[in-house]
Coordinates of C-alpha atoms and ligand atoms in Angstrom, one line a residue:
X1 CA -63.6 212.4 10.0
X2 CA -59.8 212.5 9.6
X3 CA -58.0 209.5 8.5
X4 CA -56.6 208.9 12.0
X5 CA -60.1 209.1 13.5
X6 CA -61.5 206.8 10.9
X7 CA -58.7 204.3 11.6
X8 CA -59.4 204.5 15.4
X9 CA -63.1 204.1 14.9
X10 CA -62.6 201.1 12.7
X11 CA -60.2 199.5 15.1
X12 CA -62.7 200.0 18.0
X13 CA -65.5 198.7 16.0
X14 CA -63.4 195.7 15.1
X15 CA -62.6 194.9 18.7
X16 CA -66.2 195.2 19.9
X17 CA -67.2 192.9 17.0
X18 CA -64.9 190.1 18.1
X19 CA -64.1 190.5 21.8
X20 CA -66.8 188.7 23.7
X21 CA -68.9 190.6 26.2
X22 CA -68.6 189.2 29.7
X23 CA -71.1 189.9 32.5
X24 CA -69.7 189.0 35.9
X25 CA -69.5 189.7 39.6
X26 CA -67.0 192.6 39.7
X27 CA -66.1 192.2 43.4
X28 CA -65.1 188.6 44.0
X29 CA -65.9 184.9 44.1
X30 CA -65.6 182.8 47.3
X31 CA -63.0 180.1 47.0
X32 CA -65.3 177.3 47.9
X33 CA -68.4 178.7 46.2
X34 CA -70.1 178.5 42.8
X35 CA -68.3 180.6 40.1
X36 CA -70.1 181.6 36.9
X37 CA -69.9 184.3 34.3
X38 CA -72.3 185.1 31.5
X39 CA -70.6 185.5 28.1
X40 CA -72.2 186.7 24.9
X41 CA -71.3 185.2 21.5
X42 CA -69.1 182.6 23.0
X43 CA -70.8 179.2 22.4
X44 CA -68.2 176.6 21.7
X45 CA -65.3 178.9 22.3
X46 CA -62.6 178.5 24.9
X47 CA -62.9 180.6 28.0
X48 CA -59.4 180.7 29.6
X49 CA -58.4 182.0 33.0
X50 CA -54.8 183.2 33.5
X51 CA -53.2 184.0 36.8
X52 CA -51.3 187.2 37.5
X53 CA -48.1 185.7 36.0
X54 CA -50.0 185.1 32.7
X55 CA -50.1 181.3 33.2
X56 CA -53.3 179.5 32.0
X57 CA -54.9 177.9 35.0
X58 CA -58.2 176.7 33.6
X59 CA -59.9 176.5 30.2
X60 CA -63.6 175.9 29.9
X61 CA -65.6 175.4 26.7
X62 CA -68.5 177.9 26.6
X63 CA -71.8 176.0 26.5
X64 CA -74.6 176.9 24.1
X65 CA -76.2 180.2 24.7
X66 CA -79.5 180.3 26.6
X67 CA -81.9 183.1 26.9
X68 CA -82.7 185.1 30.1
X69 CA -85.9 187.0 29.3
X70 CA -85.3 190.0 31.6
X71 CA -82.1 190.7 29.8
X72 CA -83.6 190.3 26.4
X73 CA -80.6 188.3 25.2
X74 CA -79.0 185.0 25.3
X75 CA -75.6 184.1 26.9
X76 CA -73.4 181.2 27.6
X77 CA -73.2 180.5 31.3
X78 CA -69.6 179.6 31.9
X79 CA -68.9 177.7 35.1
X80 CA -65.4 178.0 36.4
X81 CA -66.0 176.7 40.0
X82 CA -63.0 174.4 39.6
X83 CA -60.8 177.5 39.9
X84 CA -60.2 177.1 43.6
X85 CA -56.9 178.8 44.3
X86 CA -57.2 182.3 45.7
X87 CA -55.8 184.9 43.4
X88 CA -56.7 187.5 40.7
X89 CA -57.3 186.1 37.2
X90 CA -57.8 187.5 33.7
X91 CA -60.4 186.1 31.3
X92 CA -59.7 185.3 27.7
X93 CA -62.4 184.3 25.3
X94 CA -61.2 182.7 22.1
X95 CA -57.8 184.2 22.8
X96 CA -58.9 187.7 23.4
X97 CA -58.9 189.4 26.8
X98 CA -62.4 190.1 28.1
X99 CA -64.4 191.1 31.1
X100 CA -63.0 192.4 34.4
X101 CA -60.4 190.9 36.7
X102 CA -61.7 187.8 38.5
X103 CA -60.9 187.8 42.2
X104 CA -61.1 184.5 44.0
X105 CA -60.7 184.7 47.8
X106 CA -61.7 183.0 51.0
X107 CA -63.1 186.4 52.1
X108 CA -64.5 187.6 48.8
X109 CA -67.8 188.8 50.5
X110 CA -66.3 190.2 53.6
X111 CA -65.8 193.7 52.1
X112 CA -69.4 193.9 50.8
X113 CA -70.7 192.5 54.1
X114 CA -68.9 195.1 56.1
X115 CA -69.7 197.8 53.5
X116 CA -73.4 197.1 53.4
X117 CA -73.6 197.0 57.2
X118 CA -71.6 200.2 57.5
X119 CA -74.3 201.9 55.4
X120 CA -76.5 201.8 58.5
X121 CA -73.9 203.9 60.4
X122 CA -73.9 206.4 57.5
X123 CA -77.7 206.6 57.8
X124 CA -77.7 207.4 61.5
X125 CA -80.0 210.2 62.5
X126 CA -79.3 212.5 65.5
X127 CA -75.5 212.2 65.5
X128 CA -72.4 213.6 63.9
X129 CA -70.3 211.1 61.9
X130 CA -66.7 211.4 63.0
X131 CA -63.8 211.2 60.5
X132 CA -62.4 208.2 62.4
X133 CA -65.4 206.1 61.4
X134 CA -66.8 207.9 58.4
X135 CA -63.6 209.1 56.6
X136 CA -64.4 211.6 53.9
X137 CA -68.1 211.1 54.6
X138 CA -67.8 212.6 58.1
X139 CA -70.7 215.1 58.6
X140 CA -72.4 217.2 61.1
X141 CA -75.3 215.9 63.2
X142 CA -78.8 216.2 61.8
X143 CA -82.3 215.7 63.1
X144 CA -81.8 215.6 66.8
X145 CA -85.5 214.6 67.1
X146 CA -85.4 215.5 70.7
X147 CA -88.6 217.5 70.5
X148 CA -90.9 215.7 68.0
X149 CA -94.4 217.0 67.7
X150 CA -97.6 214.9 67.5
X151 CA -99.5 215.1 64.3
X152 CA -103.3 215.0 64.9
X153 CA -103.4 211.5 63.3
X154 CA -101.6 210.1 66.4
X155 CA -104.8 210.8 68.3
X156 CA -103.0 213.3 70.6
X157 CA -105.0 216.3 71.2
X158 CA -102.4 218.1 73.2
X159 CA -101.2 221.5 72.2
X160 CA -98.5 221.9 69.5
X161 CA -96.0 222.6 72.2
X162 CA -96.2 219.1 73.5
X163 CA -93.3 217.0 72.2
X164 CA -91.5 213.7 72.9
X165 CA -87.9 212.5 72.3
X166 CA -87.7 210.4 69.2
X167 CA -84.0 210.6 68.5
X168 CA -81.6 208.1 66.9
X169 CA -82.8 205.5 64.3
X170 CA -81.7 205.3 60.7
X171 CA -82.8 207.5 57.8
X172 CA -85.1 205.3 55.7
X173 CA -83.6 205.8 52.3
X174 CA -82.6 208.8 50.2
X175 CA -85.0 210.8 52.4
X176 CA -84.7 211.6 56.0
X177 CA -87.9 210.0 57.2
X178 CA -88.0 207.2 59.9
X179 CA -90.8 204.7 59.3
X180 CA -91.6 202.0 61.8
X181 CA -92.9 199.4 59.4
X182 CA -89.9 199.6 57.1
X183 CA -87.3 199.8 59.8
X184 CA -89.0 196.8 61.4
X185 CA -88.4 194.4 58.6
X186 CA -84.9 195.8 58.2
X187 CA -84.1 195.3 61.9
X188 CA -85.5 191.8 61.9
X189 CA -83.4 190.9 58.8
X190 CA -80.2 192.1 60.5
X191 CA -81.1 190.4 63.8
X192 CA -81.5 187.2 61.9
X193 CA -78.2 187.7 60.1
X194 CA -76.6 187.9 63.5
X195 CA -78.6 185.1 65.2
X196 CA -77.9 182.7 62.4
X197 CA -74.2 183.5 62.1
X198 CA -73.0 184.4 65.6
X199 CA -69.5 182.9 65.4
X200 CA -68.8 185.1 62.4
X201 CA -70.4 188.3 63.5
X202 CA -69.3 188.2 67.1
X203 CA -65.9 189.5 66.0
X204 CA -66.6 191.4 62.8
X205 CA -65.4 194.9 63.2
X206 CA -67.4 197.6 61.5
X207 CA -65.3 200.5 62.8
X208 CA -68.1 202.4 64.4
X209 CA -68.0 204.5 67.6
X210 CA -69.0 201.4 69.7
X211 CA -66.4 199.1 68.2
X212 CA -64.4 199.0 71.4
X213 CA -67.2 197.8 73.7
X214 CA -67.9 194.1 74.4
X215 CA -71.0 193.9 72.2
X216 CA -70.7 192.7 68.6
X217 CA -70.7 195.7 66.3
X218 CA -73.7 194.5 64.3
X219 CA -75.7 194.5 67.5
X220 CA -74.5 198.0 68.4
X221 CA -75.6 199.3 65.1
X222 CA -79.0 197.6 65.3
X223 CA -79.4 199.0 68.8
X224 CA -79.2 202.5 67.3
X225 CA -82.5 201.8 65.6
X226 CA -84.1 199.8 68.4
X227 CA -83.6 202.7 70.7
X228 CA -85.6 204.8 68.3
X229 CA -88.2 202.2 67.7
X230 CA -88.8 202.1 71.5
X231 CA -89.4 205.8 71.5
X232 CA -92.2 205.4 69.0
X233 CA -94.4 203.6 71.4
X234 CA -97.2 205.7 72.9
X235 CA -98.1 205.4 76.6
X236 CA -101.0 203.1 75.8
X237 CA -98.8 200.7 73.9
X238 CA -99.8 201.7 70.4
X239 CA -96.9 202.6 68.1
X240 CA -96.7 205.6 65.9
X241 CA -96.5 204.9 62.2
X242 CA -93.6 207.2 61.3
X243 CA -91.5 210.2 62.3
X244 CA -91.1 212.6 59.4
X245 CA -91.5 216.2 58.3
X246 CA -94.8 216.9 56.6
X247 CA -93.2 217.0 53.2
X248 CA -89.9 215.7 51.9
X249 CA -86.8 217.9 52.5
X250 CA -84.9 219.4 49.6
X251 CA -81.6 217.8 48.4
X252 CA -79.6 219.2 51.4
X253 CA -77.4 217.7 54.1
X254 CA -79.1 216.5 57.3
X255 CA -78.2 219.5 59.4
X256 CA -79.8 221.8 56.8
X257 CA -83.1 219.9 56.8
X258 CA -84.6 221.6 59.8
X259 CA -88.4 221.6 59.2
X260 CA -90.5 220.4 62.1
X261 CA -90.7 216.7 62.6
X262 CA -93.9 214.9 63.7
X263 CA -95.0 211.5 64.9
X264 CA -97.6 210.6 62.3
X265 CA -100.4 208.0 62.7
X266 CA -100.7 205.2 65.2
X267 CA -101.8 201.9 63.9
X268 CA -101.8 198.2 63.8
X269 CA -99.2 197.9 61.1
X270 CA -96.5 199.7 63.2
X271 CA -97.7 198.0 66.4
X272 CA -97.7 194.4 65.2
X273 CA -94.4 195.0 63.4
X274 CA -92.9 196.5 66.5
X275 CA -94.1 193.6 68.6
X276 CA -92.4 191.1 66.4
X277 CA -89.1 192.9 66.1
X278 CA -88.8 193.9 69.8
X279 CA -89.6 190.3 70.8
X280 CA -86.8 189.0 68.7
X281 CA -84.5 191.7 70.0
X282 CA -85.4 190.7 73.6
X283 CA -84.0 187.2 72.9
X284 CA -80.9 188.3 71.1
X285 CA -79.8 191.1 73.6
X286 CA -80.4 188.9 76.7
X287 CA -76.7 187.8 77.0
X288 CA -75.5 191.4 76.5
X289 CA -77.9 193.6 78.4
X290 CA -80.6 191.9 80.4
X291 CA -82.3 195.2 81.3
X292 CA -82.6 196.3 77.7
X293 CA -83.8 192.9 76.7
X294 CA -86.5 193.1 79.4
X295 CA -87.6 196.5 78.1
X296 CA -87.9 195.2 74.6
X297 CA -90.0 192.2 75.7
X298 CA -92.4 194.3 77.8
X299 CA -92.7 196.8 75.0
X300 CA -93.4 194.0 72.5
X301 CA -96.2 192.6 74.7
X302 CA -97.7 196.0 75.2
X303 CA -97.7 196.8 71.5
X304 CA -99.3 193.5 70.7
X305 CA -102.0 194.1 73.3
X306 CA -102.7 197.5 71.7
X307 CA -102.9 196.1 68.2
X308 CA -105.0 193.2 69.4
X309 CA -107.6 195.6 70.9
X310 CA -107.6 198.1 68.1
X311 CA -108.1 195.9 65.1
X312 CA -109.5 198.7 62.9
X313 CA -106.7 201.2 63.5
X314 CA -105.3 201.0 60.0
X315 CA -102.9 203.7 59.0
X316 CA -104.1 206.2 56.5
X317 CA -101.8 208.9 55.1
X318 CA -103.1 212.2 56.4
X319 CA -104.0 214.8 53.7
X320 CA -101.3 217.3 54.8
X321 CA -98.5 214.7 54.7
X322 CA -96.5 213.9 51.6
X323 CA -93.6 211.7 52.9
X324 CA -93.5 207.9 52.3
X325 CA -96.8 206.4 53.2
X326 CA -96.0 202.7 53.7
X327 CA -99.7 202.1 53.7
X328 CA -101.4 198.8 52.8
X329 CA -99.1 196.5 54.7
X330 CA -101.1 193.3 55.0
X331 CA -102.2 193.4 58.6
X332 CA -102.9 189.7 59.1
X333 CA -99.4 188.8 58.0
X334 CA -98.0 191.2 60.5
X335 CA -100.2 189.8 63.2
X336 CA -99.1 186.2 62.6
X337 CA -95.5 187.3 62.7
X338 CA -95.9 189.3 65.9
X339 CA -97.6 186.3 67.6
X340 CA -94.9 183.9 66.4
X341 CA -92.1 186.0 67.8
X342 CA -93.9 186.5 71.1
X343 CA -94.6 182.8 71.4
X344 CA -90.9 182.1 70.8
X345 CA -89.8 184.2 73.8
X346 CA -92.8 183.4 76.1
X347 CA -94.1 180.0 75.2
X348 CA -97.5 181.4 76.1
X349 CA -100.4 179.4 74.5
X350 CA -102.3 182.6 74.0
X351 CA -100.4 183.1 70.8
X352 CA -100.8 179.6 69.3
X353 CA -104.2 179.9 67.6
X354 CA -102.9 182.6 65.4
X355 CA -99.7 180.6 64.7
X356 CA -101.8 177.5 63.7
X357 CA -103.5 179.4 60.9
X358 CA -100.2 179.0 59.1
X359 CA -101.6 175.7 57.9
X360 CA -104.4 177.4 56.1
X361 CA -102.2 180.2 54.8
X362 CA -99.3 178.1 53.6
X363 CA -100.5 178.3 50.1
X364 CA -100.1 182.1 50.3
X365 CA -96.4 182.1 50.6
X366 CA -95.2 185.4 49.1
X367 CA -91.7 186.9 49.1
X368 CA -91.2 189.0 52.2
X369 CA -91.4 192.7 52.0
X370 CA -92.3 195.7 54.2
X371 CA -95.9 195.0 53.2
X372 CA -96.1 191.3 53.6
X373 CA -94.5 189.5 56.6
X374 CA -95.8 186.0 56.2
X375 CA -92.3 184.6 55.2
X376 CA -90.7 186.3 58.2
X377 CA -92.9 184.3 60.4
X378 CA -92.1 181.2 58.4
X379 CA -88.4 181.8 58.8
X380 CA -88.7 182.0 62.6
X381 CA -90.9 179.0 62.9
X382 CA -89.0 176.8 60.5
X383 CA -85.7 177.5 62.2
X384 CA -87.0 176.9 65.7
X385 CA -88.2 173.3 65.6
X386 CA -87.7 172.9 69.3
X387 CA -90.1 175.7 70.2
X388 CA -92.9 175.5 67.7
X389 CA -95.3 172.6 67.2
X390 CA -94.3 170.1 64.5
X391 CA -97.3 170.8 62.3
X392 CA -96.5 174.5 62.3
X393 CA -92.8 173.8 61.6
X394 CA -93.9 171.7 58.6
X395 CA -96.1 174.4 57.2
X396 CA -93.4 177.0 57.6
X397 CA -90.9 174.7 55.8
X398 CA -93.4 174.0 53.1
X399 CA -93.7 177.7 52.5
X400 CA -89.9 178.2 52.3
X401 CA -89.5 175.3 49.8
X402 CA -92.4 176.4 47.7
X403 CA -90.7 179.7 47.0
X404 CA -87.1 178.4 47.0
X405 CA -87.9 175.6 44.5
X406 CA -89.7 178.0 42.3
X407 CA -86.5 180.1 42.1
X408 CA -84.4 177.0 41.4
X409 CA -86.8 176.1 38.6
X410 CA -86.4 179.5 37.0
X411 CA -82.7 178.7 36.6
X412 CA -83.2 176.0 34.1
X413 CA -81.7 176.9 30.8
X414 CA -81.1 180.4 32.1
X415 CA -78.2 182.0 30.3
X416 CA -77.4 184.4 33.1
X417 CA -77.9 182.0 36.0
X418 CA -80.1 184.5 37.8
X419 CA -83.3 183.5 39.6
X420 CA -85.2 186.6 38.5
X421 CA -88.1 186.8 36.1
X422 CA -89.7 189.6 34.1
X423 CA -92.3 190.2 36.9
X424 CA -89.6 190.9 39.5
X425 CA -88.5 194.2 38.0
X426 CA -90.5 196.8 39.8
X427 CA -89.6 199.5 42.4
X428 CA -86.7 198.1 44.5
X429 CA -86.1 195.1 42.2
X430 CA -82.6 194.5 43.8
X431 CA -84.4 193.9 47.1
X432 CA -86.4 191.2 45.3
X433 CA -83.1 189.6 44.4
X434 CA -81.7 190.0 47.9
X435 CA -84.9 188.8 49.6
X436 CA -85.1 185.8 47.3
X437 CA -81.5 185.1 48.4
X438 CA -82.7 185.1 52.0
X439 CA -85.4 182.5 51.2
X440 CA -82.8 180.4 49.5
X441 CA -80.4 180.6 52.4
X442 CA -83.2 179.4 54.7
X443 CA -83.8 176.5 52.4
X444 CA -80.1 175.8 52.6
X445 CA -80.1 176.0 56.4
X446 CA -82.9 173.5 56.5
X447 CA -81.5 171.0 54.0
X448 CA -77.8 171.8 53.5
X449 CA -78.4 171.2 49.8
X450 CA -75.8 173.1 47.8
X451 CA -78.3 174.1 45.0
X452 CA -79.9 176.6 47.4
X453 CA -76.7 178.3 48.4
X454 CA -75.6 178.3 44.7
X455 CA -78.8 180.0 43.6
X456 CA -78.3 182.6 46.3
X457 CA -74.7 183.1 45.0
X458 CA -76.2 183.6 41.5
X459 CA -78.3 186.5 42.9
X460 CA -75.3 188.1 44.6
X461 CA -73.4 187.8 41.3
X462 CA -76.3 189.5 39.6
X463 CA -76.3 192.5 42.0
X464 CA -72.6 192.8 41.7
X465 CA -72.4 192.8 38.0
X466 CA -73.7 189.8 36.2
X467 CA -76.5 191.8 34.6
X468 CA -76.9 193.2 31.1
X469 CA -75.8 196.6 32.2
X470 CA -72.5 195.4 33.6
X471 CA -73.3 197.4 36.7
X472 CA -72.4 196.8 40.3
X473 CA -75.5 198.0 42.1
X474 CA -73.6 198.4 45.4
X475 CA -72.0 201.9 45.6
X476 CA -68.2 201.9 46.1
X477 CA -67.8 198.3 45.1
X478 CA -66.9 196.8 41.7
X479 CA -65.4 198.1 38.5
X480 CA -68.6 199.8 37.3
X481 CA -70.6 200.8 40.4
X482 CA -73.7 203.0 40.7
X483 CA -72.5 206.6 40.8
X484 CA -75.5 208.9 41.2
X485 CA -78.0 207.3 43.6
X486 CA -81.1 209.2 44.8
X487 CA -79.7 209.8 48.2
X488 CA -79.8 213.3 49.7
X489 CA -76.5 213.0 51.6
X490 CA -74.6 211.8 48.5
X491 CA -76.1 214.5 46.4
X492 CA -75.4 217.3 48.9
X493 CA -72.0 216.4 50.4
X494 CA -69.9 217.8 47.5
X495 CA -68.0 214.5 47.2
X496 CA -68.2 212.9 43.8
X497 CA -68.4 209.3 44.9
X498 CA -71.6 208.4 46.7
X499 CA -71.6 207.1 50.2
X500 CA -70.2 203.5 49.8
X501 CA -72.1 200.3 50.6
X502 CA -75.5 201.3 49.4
X503 CA -77.6 199.0 47.2
X504 CA -79.5 200.9 44.5
X505 CA -83.2 200.0 44.1
X506 CA -82.3 198.8 40.6
X507 CA -84.2 198.3 37.3
X508 CA -87.8 199.2 37.4
X509 CA -89.8 198.4 34.3
X510 CA -92.6 200.8 35.4
X511 CA -90.2 203.8 35.6
X512 CA -92.6 205.5 38.0
X513 CA -90.3 208.6 37.9
X514 CA -90.1 209.0 34.2
X515 CA -91.9 212.3 34.5
X516 CA -89.5 213.7 37.1
X517 CA -86.5 212.5 35.2
X518 CA -87.9 213.6 31.9
X519 CA -86.6 210.3 30.6
X520 CA -88.5 207.1 30.1
X521 CA -85.6 204.9 30.7
X522 CA -87.8 201.8 30.5
X523 CA -89.1 202.5 27.0
X524 CA -88.0 199.8 24.5
X525 CA -85.8 198.2 27.1
X526 CA -85.9 194.7 28.5
X527 CA -86.8 194.8 32.2
X528 CA -83.3 194.3 33.6
X529 CA -82.1 197.3 31.6
X530 CA -84.9 199.7 32.8
X531 CA -82.5 201.6 35.0
X532 CA -81.2 205.1 35.2
X533 CA -78.0 205.9 37.2
X534 CA -79.1 209.4 37.9
X535 CA -80.1 211.0 41.2
X536 CA -83.4 212.1 39.8
X537 CA -84.5 208.4 39.6
X538 CA -86.1 207.7 42.9
X539 CA -87.9 204.7 41.4
X540 CA -84.8 202.9 40.0
X541 CA -81.8 204.4 41.8
X542 CA -82.8 205.3 45.4
X543 CA -81.3 203.4 48.3
X544 CA -83.2 202.1 51.3
X545 CA -82.5 200.4 54.6
X546 CA -84.9 197.5 53.8
X547 CA -83.0 196.8 50.6
X548 CA -79.5 197.0 52.1
X549 CA -80.5 194.6 55.0
X550 CA -81.4 191.6 52.8
X551 CA -78.3 192.2 50.7
X552 CA -76.2 192.3 53.9
X553 CA -78.0 189.2 55.1
X554 CA -77.2 187.2 51.9
X555 CA -73.6 188.2 51.5
X556 CA -73.0 188.0 55.2
X557 CA -74.6 184.6 55.5
X558 CA -72.8 183.1 52.5
X559 CA -69.5 184.5 53.7
X560 CA -70.0 183.2 57.2
X561 CA -71.2 179.7 56.0
X562 CA -68.3 179.2 53.6
X563 CA -65.7 180.7 56.0
X564 CA -66.8 178.6 59.0
X565 CA -68.0 175.6 57.0
X566 CA -71.2 175.7 59.1
X567 CA -74.7 176.9 58.7
X568 CA -77.0 177.8 61.5
X569 CA -77.4 175.1 64.1
X570 CA -81.1 175.1 64.8
X571 CA -80.9 173.0 67.9
X572 CA -78.5 175.3 69.7
X573 CA -80.8 178.1 70.8
X574 CA -82.1 179.0 74.1
X575 CA -85.7 178.2 74.8
X576 CA -88.4 180.8 75.6
X577 CA -87.4 182.6 78.7
X578 CA -90.0 185.3 79.4
X579 CA -92.8 183.7 81.5
X580 CA -93.4 186.6 83.8
X581 CA -94.5 189.4 81.5
X582 CA -97.5 191.3 82.6
X583 CA -100.6 191.8 80.5
X584 CA -100.5 189.0 78.1
X585 CA -104.3 188.8 77.6
X586 CA -106.0 185.5 77.5
X587 CA -107.5 185.0 74.1
X588 CA -111.1 184.9 75.4
X589 CA -110.8 188.2 77.2
X590 CA -111.3 190.2 74.0
X591 CA -111.7 189.4 70.4
X592 CA -112.8 191.6 67.7
X593 CA -112.5 190.4 64.1
X594 CA -110.3 192.6 62.0
X595 CA -112.6 194.5 59.8
X596 CA -111.5 195.8 56.4
X597 CA -110.8 199.5 56.1
X598 CA -113.2 199.9 53.2
X599 CA -116.0 197.5 52.5
X600 CA -119.3 197.5 50.6
X601 CA -122.4 197.2 52.8
X602 CA -126.0 196.9 52.0
X603 CA -128.4 199.5 53.5
X604 CA -132.0 199.2 52.6
X605 CA -131.8 198.1 48.9
X606 CA -128.7 200.1 48.0
X607 CA -125.0 199.4 48.2
X608 CA -122.7 201.8 49.9
X609 CA -119.1 202.1 50.7
X610 CA -118.2 202.0 54.4
X611 CA -114.8 203.5 55.4
X612 CA -113.5 202.8 58.8
X613 CA -111.1 205.5 60.1
X614 CA -108.1 205.2 62.3
X615 CA -110.1 205.7 65.4
X616 CA -112.8 203.2 64.4
X617 CA -115.3 205.9 63.2
X618 CA -117.2 205.0 60.1
X619 CA -118.1 207.1 57.1
X620 CA -120.4 206.2 54.3
X621 CA -120.3 207.0 50.5
X622 CA -122.5 206.2 47.6
X623 CA -121.0 204.4 44.7
X624 CA -120.3 207.6 42.9
X625 CA -118.1 208.7 45.9
X626 CA -120.6 211.2 47.3
X627 CA -120.5 211.3 51.1
X628 CA -123.7 210.1 52.8
X629 CA -125.0 211.2 56.1
Ligands
9MR701 O1 -90.0 200.7 48.9 C1 -91.2 201.4 48.7 C2 -91.9 200.8 47.5 O2 -92.2 199.4 47.7 C3 -93.1 201.6 47.1 O3 -93.6 201.1 45.8 C4 -92.7 203.1 46.9 C5 -93.9 203.9 46.5 O4 -94.8 204.0 47.6 O5 -92.1 203.5 48.1 C6 -91.0 202.9 48.5 O6 -90.5 203.4 49.7 C7 -90.0 204.7 49.7 C8 -90.7 205.4 50.9 O7 -92.0 205.6 50.6 C9 -90.0 206.7 51.3 N1 -88.6 206.5 51.5 C10 -87.9 206.0 50.3 C11 -88.5 204.6 50.0 C12 -87.7 203.9 48.9 O8 -88.0 204.5 47.6

């Protein structure tokens, strides 16, 4: 080491030794919202904010450091909410400059709201992206999906030449598949974002090809996927599980991924999910396009009827298919959700028995995900007190508060101010943060208590940089954003920066891809650091529509609530309008209890495993797995 290098190394070491480390939202803080940063080694020190002219505007004494287990370290949570003048500020800790610029603005979340919604445009299948809307990310059309084949698992026995048009829709994630169950929760989340914040989203311009029409851009974008979802309904009402190739494509642009695409499976998960989403869509699109709304309502009823009469049609991944399986969605939660959404638009009592079971199930409140929709039903029921019965509304609210209050409790003595615990860091952990935010915003809508909105802001801050990796998990936003997501387009387009507005899956303590990456990035790390910003890392750095949607929901709702000063007015909605839909079966007409896919049964004096296939046929195995006749 030369003398000069030695001197530089010492100087750097000295500055890291004394300059405090700040973890903060790198994008911006809303003027009227909670403002916090997490600072290491700062207890008792002055944290000063200076404006762009170098004038001190606020000084806060850093409180005692508190641990946050997932980060494996303690930090002082510094609250500077008093700083309520829009501007850009610099942080000084104990006299030394630290952290990143602090932006305070009335529209601090507008960029990330638009960006995270624009992601859906970038994910559009079956269309070219024009430069006018996509800028440098313009690309050729891929996956026309105008001649989709039927995999045998759909129950179609027609020749391989028989096809259907399954075009449009959004690519699910880093891959090019289109999966009904996952696109369903995504679409529901975005529809709720619109429904609950109409005044804000009616005019929000996303610069998409439909921006000039009379329909709010967010609804035009959602329509792209609804059109595809409708195409996935078979003539008998059942809904295909997914539309993908048999195996994942290579890391190529959409137009180069030309392997044959198939409708795969037809089951209750996709059908119930479809029923719920299309019923909600029917209500929301009524003022804009009555015919389309009618189509959605009829399709929803038909899908529900099919699911109701095929209770054993549980999706199983066929042996020759390797794309995302989205199996094991919890069917009964989908069923309750579907019935609730259908009741909301029809008022038909045929749906109420299922809805009333909420009372029994309220203790099972579990964060919403593609595989568990119980909370989606709770959101709908709790925010529609004029439509649902009081006892059901109470159950739904109780479920929301059980979860929300639990998140609030986790903030006690939490040095990062983030309502996430060690157990939350699995595949798609950032969607756990975003979905928790969605629960908290519902708790806020129901009570107008600030603590819920503030806890949601804490989760946004986490995703945008207040984490031990100092990482903004939204591509294209923040000082230190994700650069190498597992996303075929971003890998293949020859542009260094990834497509913007994508939420990375985030830290995953299980590092399920350690083999592929040849790097166990979780080893020896606290859960919130088990992350690898490398495109190999599909289990910590992929992007997905069902992760972006709750992120958009949370930032969009908070921006809209603080900008308009109003949260969703639950009394202002139209009542059920569809009373003339055909084929809503009376409950007594048919009822088959849902049987489990696999169960143990007794035959003679031995136990055997009974497996029920998609078509209801049963196979039997002994306990060693040997097939029995
Ligand atoms: O989000 C899904 C996650 O909950 C599962 O644990 C994981 C493994 O089955 O799959 C995730 O979904 C992926 C899907 O199967 C295919 N497209 C990409 C999705 C995000 O990684």
